[in-house]
């Protein structure tokens, strides 16, 4: 059974940093693109970042470029999101998601999410 | 970036109704569209991928169609567990979602 478990969320002041983790199990982690998707309270879904199987390609939504860094450790089947210079508007539930592994990007499996609150 | 415009933003319906949700892309995206269902406090779940392919385990009352710029998600006969928010998502370029359609019980 595929499982994705996020951790690392919490309350942080504007300008602060957090590192989110996503522990994956039930599949061969190094065979899939992985993603971070967020959802602000009461709002819709927003793709944040993605990373290729071997970590050689990464991409970010414009609003987090230069502040967030996605990484992975295939030996530990883990995905990470380092978030620096956090802003109030980064407040959201952050989900990690696994690609379906076909020709178009599809978020096939999702974690339960971890809440990040940026507030003074 | 490609914008995805969903309509309606909310919809009231009854069990047994046929429901259609529409998503329009700001430019042609062939069939690079997925549909998700999200219930309160839960992660989204993929229903349809590549515009019309049913995800494994999803009931056959869900179907998708469209190509180019106009796409639809149809629920043929609403069940109580279908009341949720639905999102389209395009994978043709920088990944974007529609704003969501909240399906409520009439």
PDB file of C-alpha atoms in Angstrom:
ATOM      1  CA  UNK A   1       0.000   0.000   0.000  1.00  0.00           C
ATOM      2  CA  UNK A   2       1.360   3.399  -1.006  1.00  0.00           C
ATOM      3  CA  UNK A   3       1.785   5.723   1.947  1.00  0.00           C
ATOM      4  CA  UNK A   4       3.009   9.298   2.120  1.00  0.00           C
ATOM      5  CA  UNK A   5       3.398  10.865   5.552  1.00  0.00           C
ATOM      6  CA  UNK A   6       4.278  14.542   5.893  1.00  0.00           C
ATOM      7  CA  UNK A   7       5.803  16.140   8.952  1.00  0.00           C
ATOM      8  CA  UNK A   8       7.515  19.336  10.009  1.00  0.00           C
ATOM      9  CA  UNK A   9       4.688  21.820   9.844  1.00  0.00           C
ATOM     10  CA  UNK A  10       3.969  24.328  12.580  1.00  0.00           C
ATOM     11  CA  UNK A  11       3.789  27.957  13.554  1.00  0.00           C
ATOM     12  CA  UNK A  12       6.592  30.223  12.381  1.00  0.00           C
ATOM     13  CA  UNK A  13       7.083  33.970  12.287  1.00  0.00           C
ATOM     14  CA  UNK A  14       7.321  35.875   9.005  1.00  0.00           C
ATOM     15  CA  UNK A  15      10.869  35.648   7.697  1.00  0.00           C
ATOM     16  CA  UNK A  16      11.434  32.345   9.441  1.00  0.00           C
ATOM     17  CA  UNK A  17      12.237  28.894   8.088  1.00  0.00           C
ATOM     18  CA  UNK A  18      10.763  25.405   8.204  1.00  0.00           C
ATOM     19  CA  UNK A  19      11.729  22.085   6.676  1.00  0.00           C
ATOM     20  CA  UNK A  20       8.949  19.746   5.676  1.00  0.00           C
ATOM     21  CA  UNK A  21       9.528  16.034   5.238  1.00  0.00           C
ATOM     22  CA  UNK A  22       7.526  13.367   3.470  1.00  0.00           C
ATOM     23  CA  UNK A  23       8.230   9.720   4.242  1.00  0.00           C
ATOM     24  CA  UNK A  24       7.204   7.389   1.432  1.00  0.00           C
ATOM     25  CA  UNK A  25       6.540   3.667   1.563  1.00  0.00           C
ATOM     26  CA  UNK A  26       4.817   0.948  -0.413  1.00  0.00           C
ATOM     27  CA  UNK A  27       6.467   1.723  -3.749  1.00  0.00           C
ATOM     28  CA  UNK A  28       9.893   2.138  -5.335  1.00  0.00           C
ATOM     29  CA  UNK A  29      10.517   5.761  -4.467  1.00  0.00           C
ATOM     30  CA  UNK A  30      13.290   6.423  -6.975  1.00  0.00           C
ATOM     31  CA  UNK A  31      11.040   5.585  -9.921  1.00  0.00           C
ATOM     32  CA  UNK A  32       8.672   8.533  -9.540  1.00  0.00           C
ATOM     33  CA  UNK A  33       8.536  12.300  -9.820  1.00  0.00           C
ATOM     34  CA  UNK A  34       7.407  13.811  -6.543  1.00  0.00           C
ATOM     35  CA  UNK A  35       5.534  17.013  -5.798  1.00  0.00           C
ATOM     36  CA  UNK A  36       4.555  19.480  -3.120  1.00  0.00           C
ATOM     37  CA  UNK A  37       1.076  20.971  -3.413  1.00  0.00           C
ATOM     38  CA  UNK A  38      -0.422  23.448  -0.951  1.00  0.00           C
ATOM     39  CA  UNK A  39      -3.847  24.682   0.014  1.00  0.00           C
ATOM     40  CA  UNK A  40      -4.368  27.925   1.910  1.00  0.00           C
ATOM     41  CA  UNK A  41      -7.225  27.868   4.431  1.00  0.00           C
ATOM     42  CA  UNK A  42     -10.545  27.832   2.593  1.00  0.00           C
ATOM     43  CA  UNK A  43      -8.819  28.152  -0.788  1.00  0.00           C
ATOM     44  CA  UNK A  44      -7.985  25.976  -3.760  1.00  0.00           C
ATOM     45  CA  UNK A  45      -5.008  23.813  -4.611  1.00  0.00           C
ATOM     46  CA  UNK A  46      -1.678  25.196  -5.764  1.00  0.00           C
ATOM     47  CA  UNK A  47       1.303  23.257  -7.085  1.00  0.00           C
ATOM     48  CA  UNK A  48       4.460  24.377  -5.260  1.00  0.00           C
ATOM     49  CA  UNK A  49       7.395  22.295  -6.456  1.00  0.00           C
ATOM     50  CA  UNK A  50       8.387  19.117  -8.187  1.00  0.00           C
ATOM     51  CA  UNK A  51      11.503  16.980  -8.450  1.00  0.00           C
ATOM     52  CA  UNK A  52      12.591  14.324 -10.891  1.00  0.00           C
ATOM     53  CA  UNK A  53      13.365  10.759  -9.890  1.00  0.00           C
ATOM     54  CA  UNK A  54      17.108  11.346  -9.517  1.00  0.00           C
ATOM     55  CA  UNK A  55      16.805  14.940  -8.292  1.00  0.00           C
ATOM     56  CA  UNK A  56      18.376  16.345 -11.452  1.00  0.00           C
ATOM     57  CA  UNK A  57      15.362  18.461 -12.377  1.00  0.00           C
ATOM     58  CA  UNK A  58      13.368  20.703 -10.087  1.00  0.00           C
ATOM     59  CA  UNK A  59      10.759  23.364 -10.665  1.00  0.00           C
ATOM     60  CA  UNK A  60       8.832  25.814  -8.527  1.00  0.00           C
ATOM     61  CA  UNK A  61       5.828  28.061  -8.696  1.00  0.00           C
ATOM     62  CA  UNK A  62       7.005  31.636  -9.234  1.00  0.00           C
ATOM     63  CA  UNK A  63       5.863  32.815  -5.798  1.00  0.00           C
ATOM     64  CA  UNK A  64       8.342  30.535  -3.982  1.00  0.00           C
ATOM     65  CA  UNK A  65      11.333  30.647  -6.334  1.00  0.00           C
ATOM     66  CA  UNK A  66      14.478  31.652  -4.470  1.00  0.00           C
ATOM     67  CA  UNK A  67      12.878  30.917  -1.089  1.00  0.00           C
ATOM     68  CA  UNK A  68      11.907  27.216  -1.205  1.00  0.00           C
ATOM     69  CA  UNK A  69      14.100  24.263  -2.109  1.00  0.00           C
ATOM     70  CA  UNK A  70      12.808  20.787  -2.891  1.00  0.00           C
ATOM     71  CA  UNK A  71      15.077  17.785  -2.412  1.00  0.00           C
ATOM     72  CA  UNK A  72      14.876  14.044  -1.994  1.00  0.00           C
ATOM     73  CA  UNK A  73      16.854  11.219  -0.456  1.00  0.00           C
ATOM     74  CA  UNK A  74      16.129   8.083  -2.442  1.00  0.00           C
ATOM     75  CA  UNK A  75      18.031   5.892   0.047  1.00  0.00           C
ATOM     76  CA  UNK A  76      15.598   7.017   2.729  1.00  0.00           C
ATOM     77  CA  UNK A  77      12.518   7.214   0.449  1.00  0.00           C
ATOM     78  CA  UNK A  78      12.013  10.747   1.621  1.00  0.00           C
ATOM     79  CA  UNK A  79      11.038  14.058   0.069  1.00  0.00           C
ATOM     80  CA  UNK A  80      11.806  17.438   1.605  1.00  0.00           C
ATOM     81  CA  UNK A  81      10.812  21.058   1.249  1.00  0.00           C
ATOM     82  CA  UNK A  82      13.097  23.653   2.797  1.00  0.00           C
ATOM     83  CA  UNK A  83      11.132  26.862   3.207  1.00  0.00           C
ATOM     84  CA  UNK A  84      12.999  30.080   3.954  1.00  0.00           C
ATOM     85  CA  UNK A  85      11.921  33.716   4.186  1.00  0.00           C
ATOM     86  CA  UNK A  86       8.401  32.590   4.922  1.00  0.00           C
ATOM     87  CA  UNK A  87       5.543  34.993   4.337  1.00  0.00           C
ATOM     88  CA  UNK A  88       2.047  35.189   5.752  1.00  0.00           C
ATOM     89  CA  UNK A  89       0.721  34.128   2.353  1.00  0.00           C
ATOM     90  CA  UNK A  90       2.636  30.823   2.610  1.00  0.00           C
ATOM     91  CA  UNK A  91       0.194  29.725   5.305  1.00  0.00           C
ATOM     92  CA  UNK A  92      -1.366  26.514   4.019  1.00  0.00           C
ATOM     93  CA  UNK A  93      -1.669  22.783   4.335  1.00  0.00           C
ATOM     94  CA  UNK A  94       1.256  21.311   2.423  1.00  0.00           C
ATOM     95  CA  UNK A  95       0.752  17.957   0.740  1.00  0.00           C
ATOM     96  CA  UNK A  96       3.348  15.737  -0.814  1.00  0.00           C
ATOM     97  CA  UNK A  97       2.140  13.804  -3.812  1.00  0.00           C
ATOM     98  CA  UNK A  98       3.451  11.064  -6.059  1.00  0.00           C
ATOM     99  CA  UNK A  99       3.170  11.079  -9.815  1.00  0.00           C
ATOM    100  CA  UNK A 100       1.217   8.379 -11.602  1.00  0.00           C
ATOM    101  CA  UNK A 101       4.235   7.599 -13.782  1.00  0.00           C
ATOM    102  CA  UNK A 102       2.600   7.997 -17.162  1.00  0.00           C
ATOM    103  CA  UNK A 103       3.023  10.524 -19.955  1.00  0.00           C
ATOM    104  CA  UNK A 104       1.195  13.351 -18.199  1.00  0.00           C
ATOM    105  CA  UNK A 105       1.708  14.627 -14.683  1.00  0.00           C
ATOM    106  CA  UNK A 106      -0.996  13.248 -12.409  1.00  0.00           C
ATOM    107  CA  UNK A 107      -0.988  13.435  -8.636  1.00  0.00           C
ATOM    108  CA  UNK A 108      -1.959   9.842  -8.016  1.00  0.00           C
ATOM    109  CA  UNK A 109      -1.179   9.492  -4.305  1.00  0.00           C
ATOM    110  CA  UNK A 110      -1.278  12.152  -1.610  1.00  0.00           C
ATOM    111  CA  UNK A 111      -0.208  12.421   1.978  1.00  0.00           C
ATOM    112  CA  UNK A 112      -2.526  13.672   4.699  1.00  0.00           C
ATOM    113  CA  UNK A 113      -0.887  17.099   4.677  1.00  0.00           C
ATOM    114  CA  UNK A 114       0.949  19.184   7.241  1.00  0.00           C
ATOM    115  CA  UNK A 115      -0.180  22.663   8.282  1.00  0.00           C
ATOM    116  CA  UNK A 116       2.228  25.575   8.055  1.00  0.00           C
ATOM    117  CA  UNK A 117       1.105  28.770   9.746  1.00  0.00           C
ATOM    118  CA  UNK A 118       3.127  31.934   9.215  1.00  0.00           C
ATOM    119  CA  UNK A 119       2.113  34.566  11.702  1.00  0.00           C
ATOM    120  CA  UNK A 120       3.590  36.992  14.184  1.00  0.00           C
TER     121      UNK A 120
ATOM    122  CA  UNK B   1       0.824  30.289 -17.393  1.00  0.00           C
ATOM    123  CA  UNK B   2      -2.240  28.443 -18.590  1.00  0.00           C
ATOM    124  CA  UNK B   3      -5.361  29.427 -16.668  1.00  0.00           C
ATOM    125  CA  UNK B   4      -8.063  26.888 -15.910  1.00  0.00           C
ATOM    126  CA  UNK B   5     -11.534  28.332 -15.395  1.00  0.00           C
ATOM    127  CA  UNK B   6     -14.063  26.054 -13.766  1.00  0.00           C
ATOM    128  CA  UNK B   7     -17.809  26.515 -13.778  1.00  0.00           C
ATOM    129  CA  UNK B   8     -19.935  26.644 -11.848  1.00  0.00           C
ATOM    130  CA  UNK B   9     -18.050  27.593  -8.684  1.00  0.00           C
ATOM    131  CA  UNK B  10     -20.808  25.950  -6.657  1.00  0.00           C
ATOM    132  CA  UNK B  11     -23.671  23.667  -7.460  1.00  0.00           C
ATOM    133  CA  UNK B  12     -26.647  22.295  -5.537  1.00  0.00           C
ATOM    134  CA  UNK B  13     -27.988  18.910  -6.564  1.00  0.00           C
ATOM    135  CA  UNK B  14     -29.879  15.909  -5.253  1.00  0.00           C
ATOM    136  CA  UNK B  15     -29.036  12.236  -4.977  1.00  0.00           C
ATOM    137  CA  UNK B  16     -29.677  10.620  -8.336  1.00  0.00           C
ATOM    138  CA  UNK B  17     -29.091  13.797 -10.358  1.00  0.00           C
ATOM    139  CA  UNK B  18     -26.789  13.968 -13.346  1.00  0.00           C
ATOM    140  CA  UNK B  19     -24.167  16.636 -12.765  1.00  0.00           C
ATOM    141  CA  UNK B  20     -21.717  18.251 -15.153  1.00  0.00           C
ATOM    142  CA  UNK B  21     -18.758  20.448 -14.221  1.00  0.00           C
ATOM    143  CA  UNK B  22     -16.859  22.352 -16.875  1.00  0.00           C
ATOM    144  CA  UNK B  23     -13.264  23.478 -17.104  1.00  0.00           C
ATOM    145  CA  UNK B  24     -11.958  25.800 -19.801  1.00  0.00           C
ATOM    146  CA  UNK B  25      -8.258  26.290 -20.510  1.00  0.00           C
ATOM    147  CA  UNK B  26      -6.841  29.617 -21.632  1.00  0.00           C
ATOM    148  CA  UNK B  27      -5.116  27.867 -24.532  1.00  0.00           C
ATOM    149  CA  UNK B  28      -5.187  24.446 -26.108  1.00  0.00           C
ATOM    150  CA  UNK B  29      -3.856  21.722 -23.834  1.00  0.00           C
ATOM    151  CA  UNK B  30      -4.875  18.688 -25.927  1.00  0.00           C
ATOM    152  CA  UNK B  31      -6.026  16.148 -23.317  1.00  0.00           C
ATOM    153  CA  UNK B  32      -3.593  17.073 -20.526  1.00  0.00           C
ATOM    154  CA  UNK B  33      -6.319  17.379 -17.907  1.00  0.00           C
ATOM    155  CA  UNK B  34      -7.002  15.548 -14.663  1.00  0.00           C
ATOM    156  CA  UNK B  35      -9.957  15.779 -12.279  1.00  0.00           C
ATOM    157  CA  UNK B  36      -9.801  15.463  -8.488  1.00  0.00           C
ATOM    158  CA  UNK B  37     -12.321  15.162  -5.704  1.00  0.00           C
ATOM    159  CA  UNK B  38     -11.649  16.615  -2.272  1.00  0.00           C
ATOM    160  CA  UNK B  39     -13.710  16.150   0.862  1.00  0.00           C
ATOM    161  CA  UNK B  40     -13.362  18.490   3.869  1.00  0.00           C
ATOM    162  CA  UNK B  41     -10.203  17.884   5.853  1.00  0.00           C
ATOM    163  CA  UNK B  42      -8.952  15.263   3.415  1.00  0.00           C
ATOM    164  CA  UNK B  43      -6.376  15.125   0.648  1.00  0.00           C
ATOM    165  CA  UNK B  44      -7.608  15.254  -2.942  1.00  0.00           C
ATOM    166  CA  UNK B  45      -8.214  12.040  -4.849  1.00  0.00           C
ATOM    167  CA  UNK B  46      -7.732  11.613  -8.578  1.00  0.00           C
ATOM    168  CA  UNK B  47     -10.870  10.578 -10.459  1.00  0.00           C
ATOM    169  CA  UNK B  48     -10.046  11.080 -14.130  1.00  0.00           C
ATOM    170  CA  UNK B  49      -6.692  11.446 -15.875  1.00  0.00           C
ATOM    171  CA  UNK B  50      -5.848  12.390 -19.442  1.00  0.00           C
ATOM    172  CA  UNK B  51      -9.293  13.982 -19.788  1.00  0.00           C
ATOM    173  CA  UNK B  52     -11.277  10.761 -20.057  1.00  0.00           C
ATOM    174  CA  UNK B  53      -9.470   7.839 -18.407  1.00  0.00           C
ATOM    175  CA  UNK B  54     -11.053   6.552 -15.228  1.00  0.00           C
ATOM    176  CA  UNK B  55      -8.618   6.080 -12.343  1.00  0.00           C
ATOM    177  CA  UNK B  56      -8.542   2.565 -10.952  1.00  0.00           C
ATOM    178  CA  UNK B  57     -11.058   2.075  -8.166  1.00  0.00           C
ATOM    179  CA  UNK B  58     -13.200   5.076  -9.093  1.00  0.00           C
ATOM    180  CA  UNK B  59     -16.893   4.300  -9.694  1.00  0.00           C
ATOM    181  CA  UNK B  60     -18.010   4.252 -13.305  1.00  0.00           C
ATOM    182  CA  UNK B  61     -20.622   6.962 -12.664  1.00  0.00           C
ATOM    183  CA  UNK B  62     -17.721   9.398 -13.025  1.00  0.00           C
ATOM    184  CA  UNK B  63     -16.648  10.240 -16.555  1.00  0.00           C
ATOM    185  CA  UNK B  64     -14.602  12.892 -18.291  1.00  0.00           C
ATOM    186  CA  UNK B  65     -14.528  14.272 -21.786  1.00  0.00           C
ATOM    187  CA  UNK B  66     -13.044  17.033 -23.859  1.00  0.00           C
ATOM    188  CA  UNK B  67      -9.956  18.067 -25.730  1.00  0.00           C
ATOM    189  CA  UNK B  68      -8.260  21.305 -26.639  1.00  0.00           C
ATOM    190  CA  UNK B  69      -9.689  23.964 -24.338  1.00  0.00           C
ATOM    191  CA  UNK B  70     -13.018  22.616 -23.068  1.00  0.00           C
ATOM    192  CA  UNK B  71     -13.388  19.741 -20.644  1.00  0.00           C
ATOM    193  CA  UNK B  72     -16.202  18.264 -18.592  1.00  0.00           C
ATOM    194  CA  UNK B  73     -16.545  16.012 -15.590  1.00  0.00           C
ATOM    195  CA  UNK B  74     -19.884  14.223 -15.389  1.00  0.00           C
ATOM    196  CA  UNK B  75     -21.398  12.295 -12.526  1.00  0.00           C
ATOM    197  CA  UNK B  76     -24.182  10.228 -14.019  1.00  0.00           C
ATOM    198  CA  UNK B  77     -26.200   9.590 -10.853  1.00  0.00           C
ATOM    199  CA  UNK B  78     -25.131  11.443  -7.724  1.00  0.00           C
ATOM    200  CA  UNK B  79     -24.538   9.380  -4.621  1.00  0.00           C
ATOM    201  CA  UNK B  80     -24.407  10.754  -1.062  1.00  0.00           C
ATOM    202  CA  UNK B  81     -20.633  10.294  -0.911  1.00  0.00           C
ATOM    203  CA  UNK B  82     -20.141  12.478  -4.009  1.00  0.00           C
ATOM    204  CA  UNK B  83     -20.864  15.766  -2.257  1.00  0.00           C
ATOM    205  CA  UNK B  84     -17.423  17.342  -2.251  1.00  0.00           C
ATOM    206  CA  UNK B  85     -15.269  19.896  -4.070  1.00  0.00           C
ATOM    207  CA  UNK B  86     -13.961  19.054  -7.523  1.00  0.00           C
ATOM    208  CA  UNK B  87     -10.871  20.463  -9.220  1.00  0.00           C
ATOM    209  CA  UNK B  88      -9.547  20.237 -12.730  1.00  0.00           C
ATOM    210  CA  UNK B  89      -5.782  20.392 -13.266  1.00  0.00           C
ATOM    211  CA  UNK B  90      -3.755  20.842 -16.428  1.00  0.00           C
ATOM    212  CA  UNK B  91      -0.407  19.181 -17.038  1.00  0.00           C
ATOM    213  CA  UNK B  92       0.409  20.708 -20.407  1.00  0.00           C
ATOM    214  CA  UNK B  93       2.770  23.294 -18.945  1.00  0.00           C
ATOM    215  CA  UNK B  94       3.372  24.819 -15.507  1.00  0.00           C
ATOM    216  CA  UNK B  95       0.965  22.828 -13.399  1.00  0.00           C
ATOM    217  CA  UNK B  96      -2.222  24.707 -12.538  1.00  0.00           C
ATOM    218  CA  UNK B  97      -5.583  23.870 -11.012  1.00  0.00           C
ATOM    219  CA  UNK B  98      -9.001  25.289 -11.592  1.00  0.00           C
ATOM    220  CA  UNK B  99     -10.515  27.220  -8.723  1.00  0.00           C
ATOM    221  CA  UNK B 100     -12.790  24.361  -7.711  1.00  0.00           C
ATOM    222  CA  UNK B 101     -16.485  23.521  -7.813  1.00  0.00           C
ATOM    223  CA  UNK B 102     -18.279  22.897  -4.540  1.00  0.00           C
ATOM    224  CA  UNK B 103     -21.041  20.327  -4.990  1.00  0.00           C
ATOM    225  CA  UNK B 104     -23.639  20.645  -2.257  1.00  0.00           C
ATOM    226  CA  UNK B 105     -26.773  18.756  -1.386  1.00  0.00           C
ATOM    227  CA  UNK B 106     -29.988  20.501  -2.398  1.00  0.00           C
TER     228      UNK B 106
END
